[in-house]
Amino acid sequence: MSRRLVSMCALVALLLPVVAAASQHEEESLPFAYGTYFECDTSREWLADAIVEQLFKPIYDEAVSDGTISAWGYLVHHTGGKWRRAIYRVAPTLDAAMAAIETLAEKVAATNPEAAAEFGSICSSHDDYLWQSVANSSGNRVGQERGSVGFSTYFHCDEANEADADEVVKSAFAPVYDAQVAAGNLVSWGYMQHWVGGEYRRILTMTAKDLPTLMKARNSAINTLVENEEAVGAFFDSCKSHSDYIWNVKHETP
């Protein structure tokens, strides 16, 4: 092996830890969202909503004010699968997201254990997901304005090449959804990757001021995207099936 080649290999070896550290830092700088998706007794969902309004909301709003979390929201099922209610909490780091879950649960239980138990009896099972942002309309800042109704698509993806789907979203999907935001049709959109939780590996979300506007914007985006057959094909090669939900955004702070 030539002396020049040896030197080049040594240089690469020295640079690899720096590149890895930079990549890790970039990944860790993207916000996290801890989502809890509930199955509920539909005859008593109104009471669960009232408990969130009276018990959860003041505690969660205070947590935003004191920096425990960056944002939170409460979603009410409109159309879709078995999940009837969802609460998400946003934090700038993994550690902050995980710590916040314990802190908030303790405060809710300590403030009104009877109401907390009643909520648990109404929405008696749930799925937890920890998501990390990959791309969104706010440029991956923590928290973003959202509309009053949202469309969420949860994808099953091949873990071996799901990163390829992420690159398609950032390069081909993002400009299309950004254009819908710029035109005032969407209030926000986001795409997140699975970190901890169940079977879904990716989630694509979008919100608008009302349901007709949301559906029109989504259809317009899809019609634009299908013109890029290569990108759409590459995405669905990685993420072959999905579930759709329409949510009413009941609460959101900030």
mmCIF file of C-alpha atoms in Angstrom:
data_model
loop_
_atom_site.group_PDB
_atom_site.id
_atom_site.type_symbol
_atom_site.label_atom_id
_atom_site.label_comp_id
_atom_site.label_asym_id
_atom_site.label_seq_id
_atom_site.Cartn_x
_atom_site.Cartn_y
_atom_site.Cartn_z
ATOM 1 C CA MET A 1 0.000 0.000 0.000
ATOM 2 C CA SER A 2 1.377 3.407 -0.938
ATOM 3 C CA ARG A 3 2.325 5.978 1.696
ATOM 4 C CA ARG A 4 -0.255 8.376 0.229
ATOM 5 C CA LEU A 5 -3.038 5.802 0.515
ATOM 6 C CA VAL A 6 -2.049 5.003 4.101
ATOM 7 C CA SER A 7 -2.214 8.712 4.949
ATOM 8 C CA MET A 8 -5.652 9.056 3.355
ATOM 9 C CA CYS A 9 -6.982 6.074 5.300
ATOM 10 C CA ALA A 10 -5.612 7.520 8.526
ATOM 11 C CA LEU A 11 -7.302 10.845 7.787
ATOM 12 C CA VAL A 12 -10.643 9.159 7.127
ATOM 13 C CA ALA A 13 -10.332 7.194 10.374
ATOM 14 C CA LEU A 14 -9.728 10.426 12.267
ATOM 15 C CA LEU A 15 -12.689 12.190 10.642
ATOM 16 C CA LEU A 16 -15.265 9.427 11.091
ATOM 17 C CA PRO A 17 -15.897 10.074 14.821
ATOM 18 C CA VAL A 18 -16.323 13.787 14.075
ATOM 19 C CA VAL A 19 -18.858 13.087 11.315
ATOM 20 C CA ALA A 20 -20.709 10.598 13.501
ATOM 21 C CA ALA A 21 -20.828 13.056 16.383
ATOM 22 C CA ALA A 22 -22.142 15.790 14.110
ATOM 23 C CA SER A 23 -24.804 13.463 12.724
ATOM 24 C CA GLN A 24 -25.836 12.406 16.218
ATOM 25 C CA HIS A 25 -26.008 16.034 17.350
ATOM 26 C CA GLU A 26 -28.206 16.919 14.375
ATOM 27 C CA GLU A 27 -30.537 13.995 15.107
ATOM 28 C CA GLU A 28 -30.797 14.841 18.780
ATOM 29 C CA SER A 29 -31.597 18.476 17.975
ATOM 30 C CA LEU A 30 -34.860 17.489 16.270
ATOM 31 C CA PRO A 31 -37.923 17.684 18.530
ATOM 32 C CA PHE A 32 -39.699 14.664 19.996
ATOM 33 C CA ALA A 33 -43.431 14.090 20.411
ATOM 34 C CA TYR A 34 -44.754 11.582 22.930
ATOM 35 C CA GLY A 35 -48.206 10.473 21.769
ATOM 36 C CA THR A 36 -50.702 8.436 23.781
ATOM 37 C CA TYR A 37 -53.555 7.000 21.690
ATOM 38 C CA PHE A 38 -56.628 5.898 23.628
ATOM 39 C CA GLU A 39 -59.422 3.421 23.067
ATOM 40 C CA CYS A 40 -62.453 4.752 24.911
ATOM 41 C CA ASP A 41 -66.032 3.969 25.873
ATOM 42 C CA THR A 42 -67.848 6.015 23.237
ATOM 43 C CA SER A 43 -70.874 6.547 25.505
ATOM 44 C CA ARG A 44 -68.708 8.402 28.040
ATOM 45 C CA GLU A 45 -66.206 10.195 25.856
ATOM 46 C CA TRP A 46 -67.887 13.495 26.679
ATOM 47 C CA LEU A 47 -66.862 13.009 30.306
ATOM 48 C CA ALA A 48 -63.283 12.166 29.338
ATOM 49 C CA ASP A 49 -63.183 15.406 27.348
ATOM 50 C CA ALA A 50 -64.468 17.358 30.346
ATOM 51 C CA ILE A 51 -61.791 15.823 32.583
ATOM 52 C CA VAL A 52 -59.087 16.821 30.115
ATOM 53 C CA GLU A 53 -60.494 20.351 30.039
ATOM 54 C CA GLN A 54 -60.712 20.737 33.809
ATOM 55 C CA LEU A 55 -57.800 18.612 35.066
ATOM 56 C CA PHE A 56 -55.228 17.941 32.363
ATOM 57 C CA LYS A 57 -55.316 21.271 30.533
ATOM 58 C CA PRO A 58 -54.250 23.563 33.435
ATOM 59 C CA ILE A 59 -51.403 21.204 34.349
ATOM 60 C CA TYR A 60 -50.214 20.806 30.771
ATOM 61 C CA ASP A 61 -50.471 24.541 30.071
ATOM 62 C CA GLU A 62 -48.373 25.229 33.159
ATOM 63 C CA ALA A 63 -45.839 22.665 31.949
ATOM 64 C CA VAL A 64 -45.485 24.644 28.723
ATOM 65 C CA SER A 65 -45.082 27.869 30.671
ATOM 66 C CA ASP A 66 -42.373 26.469 32.961
ATOM 67 C CA GLY A 67 -40.518 24.685 30.143
ATOM 68 C CA THR A 68 -41.264 21.097 31.147
ATOM 69 C CA ILE A 69 -42.655 20.616 27.626
ATOM 70 C CA SER A 70 -42.674 22.843 24.560
ATOM 71 C CA ALA A 71 -46.209 22.134 23.369
ATOM 72 C CA TRP A 72 -49.101 19.726 23.812
ATOM 73 C CA GLY A 73 -52.411 18.864 22.207
ATOM 74 C CA TYR A 74 -55.563 16.823 22.680
ATOM 75 C CA LEU A 75 -57.128 15.145 19.643
ATOM 76 C CA VAL A 76 -60.706 13.905 19.254
ATOM 77 C CA HIS A 77 -61.552 11.135 16.784
ATOM 78 C CA HIS A 78 -63.493 12.121 13.687
ATOM 79 C CA THR A 79 -62.773 9.313 11.207
ATOM 80 C CA GLY A 80 -60.475 6.320 11.265
ATOM 81 C CA GLY A 81 -59.589 3.285 13.323
ATOM 82 C CA LYS A 82 -59.892 2.197 16.944
ATOM 83 C CA TRP A 83 -58.179 5.159 18.587
ATOM 84 C CA ARG A 84 -60.764 7.591 19.937
ATOM 85 C CA ARG A 85 -58.652 10.176 21.726
ATOM 86 C CA ALA A 86 -54.979 11.163 21.683
ATOM 87 C CA ILE A 87 -52.708 13.381 23.772
ATOM 88 C CA TYR A 88 -49.320 14.478 22.498
ATOM 89 C CA ARG A 89 -46.547 16.327 24.307
ATOM 90 C CA VAL A 90 -43.633 17.932 22.482
ATOM 91 C CA ALA A 91 -40.148 18.420 23.917
ATOM 92 C CA PRO A 92 -36.833 19.466 22.371
ATOM 93 C CA THR A 93 -34.885 16.370 23.449
ATOM 94 C CA LEU A 94 -35.423 12.686 24.135
ATOM 95 C CA ASP A 95 -34.558 13.071 27.819
ATOM 96 C CA ALA A 96 -36.975 15.970 28.226
ATOM 97 C CA ALA A 97 -39.789 14.053 26.540
ATOM 98 C CA MET A 98 -39.337 10.972 28.708
ATOM 99 C CA ALA A 99 -38.993 12.950 31.941
ATOM 100 C CA ALA A 100 -42.080 15.033 31.156
ATOM 101 C CA ILE A 101 -44.323 11.973 30.886
ATOM 102 C CA GLU A 102 -43.562 10.932 34.448
ATOM 103 C CA THR A 103 -43.794 14.473 35.808
ATOM 104 C CA LEU A 104 -47.153 15.188 34.171
ATOM 105 C CA ALA A 105 -48.680 11.841 35.177
ATOM 106 C CA GLU A 106 -47.668 12.419 38.787
ATOM 107 C CA LYS A 107 -49.152 15.931 38.818
ATOM 108 C CA VAL A 108 -52.439 14.791 37.273
ATOM 109 C CA ALA A 109 -52.817 11.929 39.752
ATOM 110 C CA ALA A 110 -51.879 14.088 42.739
ATOM 111 C CA THR A 111 -54.176 16.973 41.787
ATOM 112 C CA ASN A 112 -57.368 14.939 41.431
ATOM 113 C CA PRO A 113 -56.919 11.179 41.754
ATOM 114 C CA GLU A 114 -60.655 10.501 41.396
ATOM 115 C CA ALA A 115 -60.929 12.369 38.089
ATOM 116 C CA ALA A 116 -57.700 10.807 36.833
ATOM 117 C CA ALA A 117 -59.066 7.348 37.659
ATOM 118 C CA GLU A 118 -62.363 8.176 35.944
ATOM 119 C CA PHE A 119 -60.539 9.166 32.776
ATOM 120 C CA GLY A 120 -58.658 5.869 32.935
ATOM 121 C CA SER A 121 -61.916 3.938 33.282
ATOM 122 C CA ILE A 122 -63.429 5.669 30.232
ATOM 123 C CA CYS A 123 -60.314 5.365 28.073
ATOM 124 C CA SER A 124 -59.134 2.096 29.531
ATOM 125 C CA SER A 125 -56.491 1.064 27.003
ATOM 126 C CA HIS A 126 -53.919 2.952 25.012
ATOM 127 C CA ASP A 127 -50.874 2.771 22.764
ATOM 128 C CA ASP A 128 -47.788 4.880 23.432
ATOM 129 C CA TYR A 129 -45.524 6.200 20.690
ATOM 130 C CA LEU A 130 -42.443 8.346 20.895
ATOM 131 C CA TRP A 131 -41.930 10.141 17.590
ATOM 132 C CA GLN A 132 -39.053 12.289 16.403
ATOM 133 C CA SER A 133 -39.512 14.974 13.793
ATOM 134 C CA VAL A 134 -37.923 14.431 10.389
ATOM 135 C CA ALA A 135 -39.455 17.353 8.494
ATOM 136 C CA ASN A 136 -42.254 19.850 9.037
ATOM 137 C CA SER A 137 -43.612 23.211 7.974
ATOM 138 C CA SER A 138 -41.925 25.082 10.814
ATOM 139 C CA GLY A 139 -38.423 24.008 9.803
ATOM 140 C CA ASN A 140 -38.218 21.525 12.710
ATOM 141 C CA ARG A 141 -38.592 24.141 15.382
ATOM 142 C CA VAL A 142 -40.163 22.773 18.563
ATOM 143 C CA GLY A 143 -43.911 23.306 18.394
ATOM 144 C CA GLN A 144 -45.813 24.861 15.532
ATOM 145 C CA GLU A 145 -49.198 26.416 14.928
ATOM 146 C CA ARG A 146 -51.813 23.864 13.931
ATOM 147 C CA GLY A 147 -55.283 24.086 12.456
ATOM 148 C CA SER A 148 -58.514 22.950 14.098
ATOM 149 C CA VAL A 149 -58.702 19.662 12.177
ATOM 150 C CA GLY A 150 -55.941 17.259 11.191
ATOM 151 C CA PHE A 151 -55.294 14.296 8.905
ATOM 152 C CA SER A 152 -52.759 11.735 10.141
ATOM 153 C CA THR A 153 -51.445 8.799 8.133
ATOM 154 C CA TYR A 154 -49.623 6.090 10.095
ATOM 155 C CA PHE A 155 -47.309 3.925 7.980
ATOM 156 C CA HIS A 156 -46.003 0.394 8.263
ATOM 157 C CA CYS A 157 -42.487 0.497 6.821
ATOM 158 C CA ASP A 158 -39.606 -1.842 6.130
ATOM 159 C CA GLU A 159 -37.038 -1.005 8.790
ATOM 160 C CA ALA A 160 -34.201 -1.983 6.455
ATOM 161 C CA ASN A 161 -34.912 0.867 4.037
ATOM 162 C CA GLU A 162 -37.292 3.250 5.787
ATOM 163 C CA ALA A 163 -34.538 5.879 5.786
ATOM 164 C CA ASP A 164 -34.956 5.946 1.996
ATOM 165 C CA ALA A 165 -38.583 6.963 2.508
ATOM 166 C CA ASP A 166 -37.425 9.796 4.771
ATOM 167 C CA GLU A 167 -35.178 11.173 2.051
ATOM 168 C CA VAL A 168 -38.070 11.078 -0.426
ATOM 169 C CA VAL A 169 -40.241 13.035 1.987
ATOM 170 C CA LYS A 170 -37.567 15.673 2.548
ATOM 171 C CA SER A 171 -36.676 16.063 -1.130
ATOM 172 C CA ALA A 172 -39.983 15.491 -2.958
ATOM 173 C CA PHE A 173 -42.924 15.632 -0.528
ATOM 174 C CA ALA A 174 -41.837 18.611 1.579
ATOM 175 C CA PRO A 175 -41.928 21.207 -1.240
ATOM 176 C CA VAL A 176 -45.455 20.107 -2.172
ATOM 177 C CA TYR A 177 -46.789 20.402 1.378
ATOM 178 C CA ASP A 178 -44.876 23.641 1.975
ATOM 179 C CA ALA A 179 -46.612 25.059 -1.095
ATOM 180 C CA GLN A 180 -49.988 24.176 0.411
ATOM 181 C CA VAL A 181 -49.029 26.006 3.608
ATOM 182 C CA ALA A 182 -47.769 29.019 1.658
ATOM 183 C CA ALA A 183 -51.060 29.143 -0.259
ATOM 184 C CA GLY A 184 -53.009 29.182 3.007
ATOM 185 C CA ASN A 185 -54.644 25.819 2.399
ATOM 186 C CA LEU A 186 -52.785 23.981 5.173
ATOM 187 C CA VAL A 187 -51.878 25.495 8.506
ATOM 188 C CA SER A 188 -49.145 22.929 9.154
ATOM 189 C CA TRP A 189 -47.706 19.589 8.124
ATOM 190 C CA GLY A 190 -45.176 17.242 9.654
ATOM 191 C CA TYR A 191 -43.457 13.913 9.160
ATOM 192 C CA MET A 192 -42.038 11.925 12.074
ATOM 193 C CA GLN A 193 -40.087 8.734 12.593
ATOM 194 C CA HIS A 194 -40.731 5.980 15.125
ATOM 195 C CA TRP A 195 -38.488 5.995 18.176
ATOM 196 C CA VAL A 196 -40.399 3.893 20.705
ATOM 197 C CA GLY A 197 -43.820 2.277 20.538
ATOM 198 C CA GLY A 198 -46.012 0.005 18.474
ATOM 199 C CA GLU A 199 -46.227 -1.203 14.908
ATOM 200 C CA TYR A 200 -46.276 2.065 12.973
ATOM 201 C CA ARG A 201 -42.910 3.329 11.813
ATOM 202 C CA ARG A 202 -43.703 6.740 10.290
ATOM 203 C CA ILE A 203 -46.449 9.335 10.571
ATOM 204 C CA LEU A 204 -47.423 12.089 8.136
ATOM 205 C CA THR A 205 -49.683 14.792 9.548
ATOM 206 C CA MET A 206 -51.333 17.914 8.192
ATOM 207 C CA THR A 207 -53.816 20.410 9.637
ATOM 208 C CA ALA A 208 -56.148 23.046 8.246
ATOM 209 C CA LYS A 209 -58.739 25.543 9.466
ATOM 210 C CA ASP A 210 -61.669 23.221 8.670
ATOM 211 C CA LEU A 211 -62.390 19.792 7.211
ATOM 212 C CA PRO A 212 -63.363 20.834 3.643
ATOM 213 C CA THR A 213 -60.174 22.902 3.339
ATOM 214 C CA LEU A 214 -58.111 20.052 4.759
ATOM 215 C CA MET A 215 -59.464 17.487 2.322
ATOM 216 C CA LYS A 216 -59.107 19.828 -0.647
ATOM 217 C CA ALA A 217 -55.483 20.608 0.269
ATOM 218 C CA ARG A 218 -54.660 16.933 0.780
ATOM 219 C CA ASN A 219 -56.186 15.943 -2.542
ATOM 220 C CA SER A 220 -54.321 18.760 -4.294
ATOM 221 C CA ALA A 221 -51.036 17.625 -2.753
ATOM 222 C CA ILE A 222 -51.663 14.011 -3.765
ATOM 223 C CA ASN A 223 -52.475 15.031 -7.345
ATOM 224 C CA THR A 224 -49.191 16.911 -7.516
ATOM 225 C CA LEU A 225 -47.192 14.099 -5.959
ATOM 226 C CA VAL A 226 -48.475 11.372 -8.266
ATOM 227 C CA GLU A 227 -46.891 13.256 -11.145
ATOM 228 C CA ASN A 228 -43.543 12.332 -9.580
ATOM 229 C CA GLU A 229 -43.909 8.599 -10.101
ATOM 230 C CA GLU A 230 -40.317 7.796 -9.200
ATOM 231 C CA ALA A 231 -40.448 9.511 -5.802
ATOM 232 C CA VAL A 232 -43.889 8.169 -4.881
ATOM 233 C CA GLY A 233 -42.867 4.678 -5.978
ATOM 234 C CA ALA A 234 -39.689 4.827 -3.893
ATOM 235 C CA PHE A 235 -41.632 5.911 -0.813
ATOM 236 C CA PHE A 236 -44.202 3.130 -1.070
ATOM 237 C CA ASP A 237 -41.492 0.586 -1.769
ATOM 238 C CA SER A 238 -40.391 1.298 1.805
ATOM 239 C CA CYS A 239 -43.769 2.002 3.440
ATOM 240 C CA LYS A 240 -46.269 -0.326 1.802
ATOM 241 C CA SER A 241 -49.363 0.026 4.013
ATOM 242 C CA HIS A 242 -50.946 2.632 6.250
ATOM 243 C CA SER A 243 -53.912 3.698 8.384
ATOM 244 C CA ASP A 244 -55.653 7.067 8.082
ATOM 245 C CA TYR A 245 -57.209 9.141 10.855
ATOM 246 C CA ILE A 246 -58.981 12.483 10.830
ATOM 247 C CA TRP A 247 -58.715 14.292 14.160
ATOM 248 C CA ASN A 248 -60.407 17.343 15.590
ATOM 249 C CA VAL A 249 -57.749 19.354 17.421
ATOM 250 C CA LYS A 250 -59.598 19.974 20.675
ATOM 251 C CA HIS A 251 -56.750 21.663 22.549
ATOM 252 C CA GLU A 252 -53.338 22.914 21.591
ATOM 253 C CA THR A 253 -50.737 24.900 23.488
ATOM 254 C CA PRO A 254 -48.952 26.955 22.326
#
